[in-house]
Amino acid sequence: EVQLVESGGGLVQPGRSMKLSCAASGFTFSNYGMAWVRQAPTKGLEWVATISYDGSSTYYRDSVKGRFTISRDNAKSTLYLQMNSLRSEDTATYYCTRAGLWVFDYWGQGVMVTVSS
Amino acid sequence: EIVLTQSPTTMAASPGEKVTLNCLASSSVSYMNWYQQKSGASPKLWIYGTSNLASGVPNRFSGSGSGTSYSLTISSMEAEDVATYYCLQLSSYPPTFGSGTKLEIK
């Protein structure tokens, strides 16, 4: 059974940093691209970043470029999102998702990030 | 960036009623994916590659479309179908989601 378990969220002040993790199991992690998708309270879904299966390619939405870094450790089957210079508009539930062929097929339960002073 | 416009924003259907949710793309896309999200839960893949049902999805659901116009249809509404449905395109970067259709039951 595919499982994605996010951790590392919480309350953080504007301008500070936070690192999210996503532990994967139930599939060969190193064979799949992975992505982060977020959802602000009462809002819709918004793609944040994607990383290729081997970590050689990364893609970001414009609003997080230069502030967020997606990475992975295939030996640990873990995906990361380093978030720097956080803003109030980054407040959201962050979901880890597996990037299958042309689809985000499995999703974690999500982790809440609140940026507030 | 391809913008996906979903309609209606909210709708209510009676049990047994046929329901159609729409997703209009600002430029042509090769296929569409749909997700179901129930209140307080994470999204679930519901339909992929325009018309393929994800594992466990009841066959009263179907997907269709091409180019810029896609739809999700429920042949006979059931109470368990209450949720918000989102479309997602991955044909071109950045990936974009529609704003969602909230489906309620009468």
Coordinates of C-alpha atoms in Angstrom, one line a residue:
Chain A
E1 CA 0.0 0.0 0.0
V2 CA 1.4 3.4 -1.0
Q3 CA 1.8 5.7 2.0
L4 CA 2.9 9.3 2.1
V5 CA 3.3 10.9 5.5
E6 CA 4.1 14.6 5.9
S7 CA 5.7 16.2 8.9
G8 CA 7.4 19.4 10.0
G9 CA 4.6 21.9 9.9
G10 CA 3.4 24.3 12.5
L11 CA 3.4 28.0 13.4
V12 CA 6.3 30.2 12.1
Q13 CA 6.9 33.9 12.0
P14 CA 7.0 35.8 8.7
G15 CA 10.5 35.9 7.3
R16 CA 11.6 32.7 9.0
S17 CA 12.2 29.2 7.7
M18 CA 10.6 25.8 7.9
K19 CA 11.4 22.4 6.4
L20 CA 8.7 19.8 5.6
S21 CA 9.4 16.1 5.1
C22 CA 7.4 13.4 3.4
A23 CA 8.2 9.8 4.2
A24 CA 7.2 7.4 1.4
S25 CA 6.5 3.7 1.6
G26 CA 4.8 1.0 -0.4
F27 CA 6.5 1.7 -3.7
T28 CA 10.0 2.1 -5.2
F29 CA 10.5 5.8 -4.3
S30 CA 13.5 6.3 -6.6
N31 CA 11.4 5.4 -9.7
Y32 CA 8.9 8.3 -9.3
G33 CA 8.9 12.1 -9.5
M34 CA 7.3 13.8 -6.5
A35 CA 5.6 17.0 -5.9
W36 CA 4.2 19.4 -3.3
V37 CA 0.7 20.9 -3.6
R38 CA -0.8 23.3 -1.1
Q39 CA -4.2 24.5 -0.1
A40 CA -4.8 27.7 1.8
P41 CA -7.6 27.6 4.3
T42 CA -11.0 27.4 2.5
K43 CA -9.3 27.8 -0.9
G44 CA -8.5 25.5 -3.8
L45 CA -5.4 23.4 -4.7
E46 CA -2.2 25.0 -5.9
W47 CA 0.9 23.3 -7.3
V48 CA 4.1 24.3 -5.5
A49 CA 7.0 22.3 -6.8
T50 CA 8.0 19.1 -8.6
I51 CA 11.2 17.0 -8.5
S52 CA 12.3 14.3 -10.9
Y53 CA 12.8 10.7 -9.9
D54 CA 16.6 11.2 -9.4
G55 CA 16.5 14.8 -8.2
S56 CA 18.3 16.2 -11.3
S57 CA 15.4 18.4 -12.3
T58 CA 13.2 20.7 -10.2
Y59 CA 10.3 23.0 -11.0
Y60 CA 8.6 25.7 -9.0
R61 CA 5.7 28.0 -9.2
D62 CA 6.8 31.6 -9.7
S63 CA 5.7 32.8 -6.2
V64 CA 8.0 30.5 -4.4
K65 CA 11.0 30.5 -6.8
G66 CA 14.2 31.5 -4.9
R67 CA 12.5 30.9 -1.5
F68 CA 11.5 27.2 -1.6
T69 CA 13.7 24.3 -2.4
I70 CA 12.4 20.8 -3.2
S71 CA 14.8 17.9 -2.6
R72 CA 14.8 14.2 -2.0
D73 CA 16.8 11.4 -0.4
N74 CA 16.2 8.2 -2.3
A75 CA 18.1 6.1 0.2
K76 CA 15.6 7.3 2.9
S77 CA 12.6 7.4 0.6
T78 CA 11.9 10.9 1.8
L79 CA 10.9 14.1 0.0
Y80 CA 11.6 17.5 1.5
L81 CA 10.5 21.1 1.0
Q82 CA 12.8 23.8 2.5
M83 CA 10.8 27.0 2.8
N84 CA 12.7 30.3 3.5
S85 CA 11.5 33.9 3.8
L86 CA 8.0 32.7 4.6
R87 CA 5.1 35.0 4.0
S88 CA 1.5 35.1 5.3
E89 CA 0.3 34.0 1.9
D90 CA 2.3 30.7 2.3
T91 CA -0.1 29.7 5.0
A92 CA -1.7 26.5 3.8
T93 CA -1.9 22.7 4.2
Y94 CA 0.9 21.2 2.2
Y95 CA 0.4 17.9 0.5
C96 CA 3.1 15.5 -0.7
T97 CA 2.0 13.7 -3.8
R98 CA 3.5 11.1 -6.1
A99 CA 4.0 12.2 -9.7
G100 CA 2.9 9.2 -11.8
L101 CA 2.7 9.3 -15.5
W102 CA 0.9 12.5 -16.3
V103 CA -0.9 12.5 -13.0
F104 CA -0.5 13.1 -9.3
D105 CA -1.8 9.8 -8.1
Y106 CA -1.2 9.3 -4.4
W107 CA -1.4 12.1 -1.8
G108 CA -0.4 12.3 1.9
Q109 CA -2.7 13.5 4.6
G110 CA -1.2 17.0 4.6
V111 CA 0.6 19.1 7.0
M112 CA -0.5 22.6 8.1
V113 CA 1.9 25.6 7.9
T114 CA 0.8 28.8 9.5
V115 CA 2.9 31.9 8.9
S116 CA 2.0 34.5 11.5
S117 CA 3.5 36.8 14.1
Chain B
E1 CA 0.0 29.4 -17.7
I2 CA -3.1 27.4 -18.6
V3 CA -6.1 28.6 -16.6
L4 CA -8.8 26.0 -15.8
T5 CA -12.3 27.4 -15.2
Q6 CA -14.7 25.0 -13.5
S7 CA -18.5 25.3 -13.6
P8 CA -20.7 25.5 -11.8
T9 CA -18.9 26.7 -8.6
T10 CA -21.5 25.1 -6.4
M11 CA -24.4 22.8 -7.2
A12 CA -27.0 20.7 -5.4
A13 CA -28.4 17.5 -6.9
S14 CA -31.1 15.1 -5.8
P15 CA -30.4 11.4 -5.2
G16 CA -30.6 9.7 -8.6
E17 CA -30.1 12.8 -10.6
K18 CA -27.6 13.0 -13.4
V19 CA -24.8 15.5 -12.7
T20 CA -22.3 17.1 -15.0
L21 CA -19.3 19.1 -13.9
N22 CA -17.3 21.1 -16.4
C23 CA -13.7 22.2 -16.8
L24 CA -12.7 24.7 -19.5
A25 CA -9.1 25.3 -20.3
S26 CA -7.7 28.6 -21.6
S27 CA -5.5 26.6 -24.1
S28 CA -5.8 23.1 -25.5
V29 CA -4.6 20.3 -23.2
S30 CA -4.0 16.7 -24.1
Y31 CA -6.0 15.2 -21.2
M32 CA -7.6 16.1 -17.9
N33 CA -7.4 14.6 -14.4
W34 CA -10.1 14.9 -11.7
Y35 CA -9.8 14.8 -7.9
Q36 CA -12.5 14.3 -5.2
Q37 CA -11.9 16.1 -1.9
K38 CA -14.2 15.5 1.0
S39 CA -14.3 18.0 3.9
G40 CA -11.3 17.7 6.1
A41 CA -9.6 15.1 3.9
S42 CA -6.8 15.1 1.3
P43 CA -7.7 15.0 -2.4
K44 CA -8.1 11.6 -4.0
L45 CA -7.4 10.9 -7.7
W46 CA -10.8 10.2 -9.2
I47 CA -10.4 10.2 -13.0
Y48 CA -7.1 10.3 -14.9
G49 CA -6.3 10.6 -18.6
T50 CA -9.7 12.3 -19.2
S51 CA -11.8 9.1 -18.9
N52 CA -10.1 6.5 -16.8
L53 CA -11.6 5.8 -13.4
A54 CA -9.1 5.5 -10.5
S55 CA -9.2 2.3 -8.4
G56 CA -12.3 2.0 -6.4
V57 CA -14.3 4.7 -8.1
P58 CA -17.9 3.7 -8.8
N59 CA -18.8 3.2 -12.4
R60 CA -21.6 5.8 -12.1
F61 CA -18.7 8.3 -12.7
S62 CA -17.4 9.0 -16.1
G63 CA -15.1 11.5 -17.7
S64 CA -14.9 12.9 -21.2
G65 CA -13.7 15.8 -23.3
S66 CA -10.9 17.0 -25.5
G67 CA -9.0 20.2 -26.4
T68 CA -10.2 22.9 -24.1
S69 CA -13.5 21.3 -22.8
Y70 CA -13.7 18.5 -20.3
S71 CA -16.4 17.1 -18.1
L72 CA -17.1 14.7 -15.2
T73 CA -20.5 13.1 -15.1
I74 CA -22.3 11.2 -12.4
S75 CA -25.1 9.1 -13.9
S76 CA -27.0 8.9 -10.7
M77 CA -26.2 11.1 -7.7
E78 CA -25.6 9.4 -4.4
A79 CA -25.1 10.9 -0.9
E80 CA -21.5 9.7 -0.8
D81 CA -20.7 11.8 -3.8
V82 CA -20.9 15.0 -1.8
A83 CA -17.5 16.6 -2.1
T84 CA -15.5 19.2 -4.0
Y85 CA -14.2 18.1 -7.4
Y86 CA -11.1 19.7 -8.9
C87 CA -9.7 19.3 -12.4
L88 CA -5.9 19.3 -13.0
Q89 CA -3.9 19.6 -16.2
L90 CA -0.3 18.4 -16.5
S91 CA 0.0 18.9 -20.2
S92 CA 2.2 21.9 -19.8
Y93 CA 4.1 23.6 -16.9
P94 CA 3.1 24.9 -14.6
P95 CA 0.5 22.3 -13.5
T96 CA -2.8 24.1 -12.8
F97 CA -5.9 23.2 -11.0
G98 CA -9.4 24.4 -11.5
S99 CA -11.0 26.3 -8.6
G100 CA -13.3 23.4 -7.8
T101 CA -17.0 22.5 -8.0
K102 CA -18.7 21.9 -4.6
L103 CA -21.3 19.3 -5.0
E104 CA -24.1 19.0 -2.4
I105 CA -27.2 16.9 -2.1
K106 CA -30.7 18.1 -2.0

